[in-house]
Amino acid sequence: MSKTSKAKSDTSKPKIDTGAVKTRQKAALSTPSPLGEKATRDISAELNALLADIIALYLKTKNFHWHMSGPYFRDYHLLLDEQSDEIYATVDPIAERVRKLGGTTLRSLGHAKRLARLSDNDAEFVTPDDMLAELREDNQRLAGYMRATHELCDEYGDVATASLLENWIDEAERRVWFLFETSRRA
């Protein structure tokens, strides 16, 4: 192709309006919601904090699952694997609920770390009994956070989020029950 024919073909291409592209890139992610701006802001913030807590609890449960030891290894290892799967199953529904409300959700592990209220455990060794007790307490706290978020949803009339929370509260309470009964000694 000659230089002149190449130049002609270049001028026939549509020009991209870079200003419009940048404006579209910066546009807010505003999903329509009948709940209103204040409800979207408040409920999204609470759900993001719950999401951060759930991510922290998932990683701690997996950590303890991977580092379990002792005479009840197999049973505890399987229990924590089952519980971590159940916890992980709530991650996407919570994030998607935030988006359905018109909010934005977590963008990084750093963001999650800043919002999480449940603590990490980076200890080199934790006894099985201490693992179970710590997870039991974390699940109890998580259920409490979920109840508080449910109350907020009730204030704003967000029955869909409240309904999801009811199931997740029940799951957290079941995990507390199993961890309690597993750690009892006859």
mmCIF file of C-alpha atoms in Angstrom:
data_model
loop_
_atom_site.group_PDB
_atom_site.id
_atom_site.type_symbol
_atom_site.label_atom_id
_atom_site.label_comp_id
_atom_site.label_asym_id
_atom_site.label_seq_id
_atom_site.Cartn_x
_atom_site.Cartn_y
_atom_site.Cartn_z
ATOM 1 C CA MET A 1 0.000 0.000 0.000
ATOM 2 C CA SER A 2 1.413 3.382 -0.934
ATOM 3 C CA LYS A 3 1.850 6.191 1.574
ATOM 4 C CA THR A 4 -0.865 8.259 -0.064
ATOM 5 C CA SER A 5 -3.449 5.476 -0.033
ATOM 6 C CA LYS A 6 -2.568 4.722 3.598
ATOM 7 C CA ALA A 7 -3.053 8.356 4.528
ATOM 8 C CA LYS A 8 -6.442 8.404 2.791
ATOM 9 C CA SER A 9 -7.566 5.275 4.640
ATOM 10 C CA ASP A 10 -6.456 6.768 7.986
ATOM 11 C CA THR A 11 -8.590 9.864 7.475
ATOM 12 C CA SER A 12 -11.655 7.758 6.733
ATOM 13 C CA LYS A 13 -11.532 6.145 10.183
ATOM 14 C CA PRO A 14 -13.877 7.655 12.761
ATOM 15 C CA LYS A 15 -12.106 9.754 15.368
ATOM 16 C CA ILE A 16 -12.546 8.780 18.999
ATOM 17 C CA ASP A 17 -13.684 11.561 21.295
ATOM 18 C CA THR A 18 -11.257 10.932 24.167
ATOM 19 C CA GLY A 19 -13.043 13.498 26.340
ATOM 20 C CA ALA A 20 -16.303 11.546 26.065
ATOM 21 C CA VAL A 21 -14.505 8.289 26.815
ATOM 22 C CA LYS A 22 -12.973 9.765 29.966
ATOM 23 C CA THR A 23 -16.356 11.120 31.057
ATOM 24 C CA ARG A 24 -17.963 7.692 30.607
ATOM 25 C CA GLN A 25 -15.128 6.059 32.557
ATOM 26 C CA LYS A 26 -15.694 8.402 35.482
ATOM 27 C CA ALA A 27 -19.491 8.079 35.456
ATOM 28 C CA ALA A 28 -20.980 6.887 38.725
ATOM 29 C CA LEU A 29 -22.187 3.319 38.956
ATOM 30 C CA SER A 30 -25.710 4.345 39.796
ATOM 31 C CA THR A 31 -28.091 1.416 39.591
ATOM 32 C CA PRO A 32 -31.668 2.634 40.046
ATOM 33 C CA SER A 33 -33.055 1.802 43.492
ATOM 34 C CA PRO A 34 -36.479 2.557 44.933
ATOM 35 C CA LEU A 35 -34.973 2.789 48.446
ATOM 36 C CA GLY A 36 -33.415 6.198 47.939
ATOM 37 C CA GLU A 37 -29.931 7.647 48.164
ATOM 38 C CA LYS A 38 -29.613 7.596 51.967
ATOM 39 C CA ALA A 39 -30.734 3.952 52.222
ATOM 40 C CA THR A 40 -28.374 2.977 49.422
ATOM 41 C CA ARG A 41 -25.479 4.716 51.164
ATOM 42 C CA ASP A 42 -26.197 3.344 54.654
ATOM 43 C CA ILE A 43 -27.112 -0.223 53.733
ATOM 44 C CA SER A 44 -24.245 -0.490 51.235
ATOM 45 C CA ALA A 45 -21.791 0.657 53.900
ATOM 46 C CA GLU A 46 -23.067 -1.944 56.370
ATOM 47 C CA LEU A 47 -23.042 -4.711 53.765
ATOM 48 C CA ASN A 48 -19.476 -3.804 52.768
ATOM 49 C CA ALA A 49 -18.395 -4.050 56.412
ATOM 50 C CA LEU A 50 -20.115 -7.450 56.625
ATOM 51 C CA LEU A 51 -18.412 -8.505 53.411
ATOM 52 C CA ALA A 52 -15.026 -7.513 54.842
ATOM 53 C CA ASP A 53 -15.784 -9.490 58.019
ATOM 54 C CA ILE A 54 -16.848 -12.504 55.996
ATOM 55 C CA ILE A 55 -13.658 -12.414 53.951
ATOM 56 C CA ALA A 56 -11.624 -12.197 57.174
ATOM 57 C CA LEU A 57 -13.585 -15.076 58.739
ATOM 58 C CA TYR A 58 -13.246 -17.175 55.586
ATOM 59 C CA LEU A 59 -9.458 -16.754 55.558
ATOM 60 C CA LYS A 60 -9.171 -17.465 59.282
ATOM 61 C CA THR A 61 -11.342 -20.572 58.959
ATOM 62 C CA LYS A 62 -9.206 -21.787 56.052
ATOM 63 C CA ASN A 63 -6.031 -20.954 57.978
ATOM 64 C CA PHE A 64 -7.183 -23.093 60.896
ATOM 65 C CA HIS A 65 -8.384 -25.816 58.501
ATOM 66 C CA TRP A 66 -4.906 -25.950 56.922
ATOM 67 C CA HIS A 67 -3.063 -25.892 60.243
ATOM 68 C CA MET A 68 -5.246 -28.227 62.292
ATOM 69 C CA SER A 69 -3.434 -30.946 64.202
ATOM 70 C CA GLY A 70 -4.004 -33.457 66.960
ATOM 71 C CA PRO A 71 -6.081 -36.554 67.613
ATOM 72 C CA TYR A 72 -9.297 -35.057 66.156
ATOM 73 C CA PHE A 73 -7.537 -33.729 63.064
ATOM 74 C CA ARG A 74 -9.750 -35.408 60.492
ATOM 75 C CA ASP A 75 -13.054 -34.358 62.072
ATOM 76 C CA TYR A 76 -11.941 -30.763 62.732
ATOM 77 C CA HIS A 77 -10.293 -30.470 59.332
ATOM 78 C CA LEU A 78 -13.515 -31.549 57.593
ATOM 79 C CA LEU A 79 -15.714 -29.370 59.824
ATOM 80 C CA LEU A 80 -13.677 -26.251 59.075
ATOM 81 C CA ASP A 81 -13.600 -27.047 55.366
ATOM 82 C CA GLU A 82 -17.399 -27.303 55.356
ATOM 83 C CA GLN A 83 -17.756 -24.085 57.333
ATOM 84 C CA SER A 84 -15.337 -22.157 55.123
ATOM 85 C CA ASP A 85 -17.306 -23.214 52.036
ATOM 86 C CA GLU A 86 -20.532 -21.981 53.657
ATOM 87 C CA ILE A 87 -18.919 -18.664 54.597
ATOM 88 C CA TYR A 88 -17.432 -18.203 51.120
ATOM 89 C CA ALA A 89 -20.839 -18.832 49.538
ATOM 90 C CA THR A 90 -22.085 -15.526 50.994
ATOM 91 C CA VAL A 91 -19.362 -13.361 49.422
ATOM 92 C CA ASP A 92 -20.827 -12.894 45.948
ATOM 93 C CA PRO A 93 -24.471 -12.510 47.048
ATOM 94 C CA ILE A 94 -23.509 -9.735 49.478
ATOM 95 C CA ALA A 95 -21.427 -7.865 46.903
ATOM 96 C CA GLU A 96 -24.139 -8.261 44.285
ATOM 97 C CA ARG A 97 -26.772 -7.023 46.746
ATOM 98 C CA VAL A 98 -24.723 -3.856 47.270
ATOM 99 C CA ARG A 99 -24.676 -3.332 43.498
ATOM 100 C CA LYS A 100 -28.411 -4.023 43.184
ATOM 101 C CA LEU A 101 -29.008 -1.288 45.750
ATOM 102 C CA GLY A 102 -26.960 1.134 43.653
ATOM 103 C CA GLY A 103 -23.847 1.118 45.809
ATOM 104 C CA THR A 104 -20.304 0.061 45.079
ATOM 105 C CA THR A 105 -18.504 -2.692 46.894
ATOM 106 C CA LEU A 106 -15.021 -3.704 47.980
ATOM 107 C CA ARG A 107 -12.257 -3.140 45.471
ATOM 108 C CA SER A 108 -9.244 -4.779 47.109
ATOM 109 C CA LEU A 109 -7.962 -6.784 50.057
ATOM 110 C CA GLY A 110 -6.676 -3.523 51.510
ATOM 111 C CA HIS A 111 -10.176 -2.054 51.352
ATOM 112 C CA ALA A 112 -11.552 -5.170 53.048
ATOM 113 C CA LYS A 113 -8.860 -4.988 55.736
ATOM 114 C CA ARG A 114 -9.770 -1.381 56.543
ATOM 115 C CA LEU A 115 -13.463 -2.272 56.989
ATOM 116 C CA ALA A 116 -13.124 -5.638 58.776
ATOM 117 C CA ARG A 117 -14.054 -5.758 62.438
ATOM 118 C CA LEU A 118 -12.958 -9.375 62.936
ATOM 119 C CA SER A 119 -9.270 -9.837 63.641
ATOM 120 C CA ASP A 120 -6.708 -11.984 61.852
ATOM 121 C CA ASN A 121 -4.710 -14.718 63.529
ATOM 122 C CA ASP A 122 -1.194 -14.985 62.162
ATOM 123 C CA ALA A 123 0.182 -17.063 65.046
ATOM 124 C CA GLU A 124 2.667 -19.787 64.131
ATOM 125 C CA PHE A 125 0.721 -22.313 66.208
ATOM 126 C CA VAL A 126 -2.782 -22.300 67.664
ATOM 127 C CA THR A 127 -4.138 -25.250 69.604
ATOM 128 C CA PRO A 128 -7.194 -26.959 68.150
ATOM 129 C CA ASP A 129 -9.272 -25.919 71.190
ATOM 130 C CA ASP A 130 -8.221 -22.285 70.758
ATOM 131 C CA MET A 131 -9.003 -22.441 67.037
ATOM 132 C CA LEU A 132 -12.515 -23.683 67.692
ATOM 133 C CA ALA A 133 -13.106 -21.124 70.451
ATOM 134 C CA GLU A 134 -11.851 -18.227 68.321
ATOM 135 C CA LEU A 135 -13.983 -19.237 65.353
ATOM 136 C CA ARG A 136 -17.016 -19.677 67.617
ATOM 137 C CA GLU A 137 -16.571 -16.151 69.008
ATOM 138 C CA ASP A 138 -16.029 -14.681 65.532
ATOM 139 C CA ASN A 139 -19.163 -16.342 64.201
ATOM 140 C CA GLN A 140 -21.135 -15.014 67.191
ATOM 141 C CA ARG A 141 -19.862 -11.503 66.503
ATOM 142 C CA LEU A 142 -20.671 -11.873 62.803
ATOM 143 C CA ALA A 143 -24.242 -12.924 63.617
ATOM 144 C CA GLY A 144 -24.533 -9.827 65.836
ATOM 145 C CA TYR A 145 -23.294 -7.571 63.023
ATOM 146 C CA MET A 146 -25.807 -9.200 60.697
ATOM 147 C CA ARG A 147 -28.633 -8.550 63.167
ATOM 148 C CA ALA A 148 -27.660 -4.880 63.372
ATOM 149 C CA THR A 149 -27.629 -4.671 59.564
ATOM 150 C CA HIS A 150 -31.037 -6.373 59.503
ATOM 151 C CA GLU A 151 -32.389 -3.669 61.840
ATOM 152 C CA LEU A 152 -31.056 -1.003 59.470
ATOM 153 C CA CYS A 153 -32.732 -2.744 56.540
ATOM 154 C CA ASP A 154 -36.003 -2.808 58.492
ATOM 155 C CA GLU A 155 -35.728 0.963 59.077
ATOM 156 C CA TYR A 156 -35.442 1.553 55.326
ATOM 157 C CA GLY A 157 -37.940 -1.117 54.277
ATOM 158 C CA ASP A 158 -35.311 -3.189 52.464
ATOM 159 C CA VAL A 159 -37.039 -6.559 52.790
ATOM 160 C CA ALA A 160 -34.860 -8.270 50.170
ATOM 161 C CA THR A 161 -31.595 -7.645 52.032
ATOM 162 C CA ALA A 162 -33.281 -8.422 55.369
ATOM 163 C CA SER A 163 -34.457 -11.756 53.985
ATOM 164 C CA LEU A 164 -30.954 -12.709 52.852
ATOM 165 C CA LEU A 165 -29.548 -11.719 56.235
ATOM 166 C CA GLU A 166 -32.029 -13.959 58.055
ATOM 167 C CA ASN A 167 -30.639 -17.010 56.292
ATOM 168 C CA TRP A 168 -27.024 -15.966 56.883
ATOM 169 C CA ILE A 169 -27.720 -15.320 60.572
ATOM 170 C CA ASP A 170 -29.113 -18.838 60.849
ATOM 171 C CA GLU A 171 -26.017 -20.256 59.140
ATOM 172 C CA ALA A 172 -23.689 -18.323 61.478
ATOM 173 C CA GLU A 173 -25.637 -19.555 64.505
ATOM 174 C CA ARG A 174 -25.374 -23.113 63.212
ATOM 175 C CA ARG A 175 -21.611 -22.719 62.903
ATOM 176 C CA VAL A 176 -21.479 -21.392 66.488
ATOM 177 C CA TRP A 177 -23.486 -24.392 67.681
ATOM 178 C CA PHE A 178 -21.251 -26.903 65.886
ATOM 179 C CA LEU A 179 -18.072 -25.235 67.118
ATOM 180 C CA PHE A 180 -19.418 -25.160 70.668
ATOM 181 C CA GLU A 181 -20.503 -28.802 70.701
ATOM 182 C CA THR A 182 -17.304 -29.940 69.002
ATOM 183 C CA SER A 183 -15.140 -28.264 71.636
ATOM 184 C CA ARG A 184 -17.002 -29.712 74.636
ATOM 185 C CA ARG A 185 -15.281 -32.436 76.586
ATOM 186 C CA ALA A 186 -17.388 -35.109 78.286
#
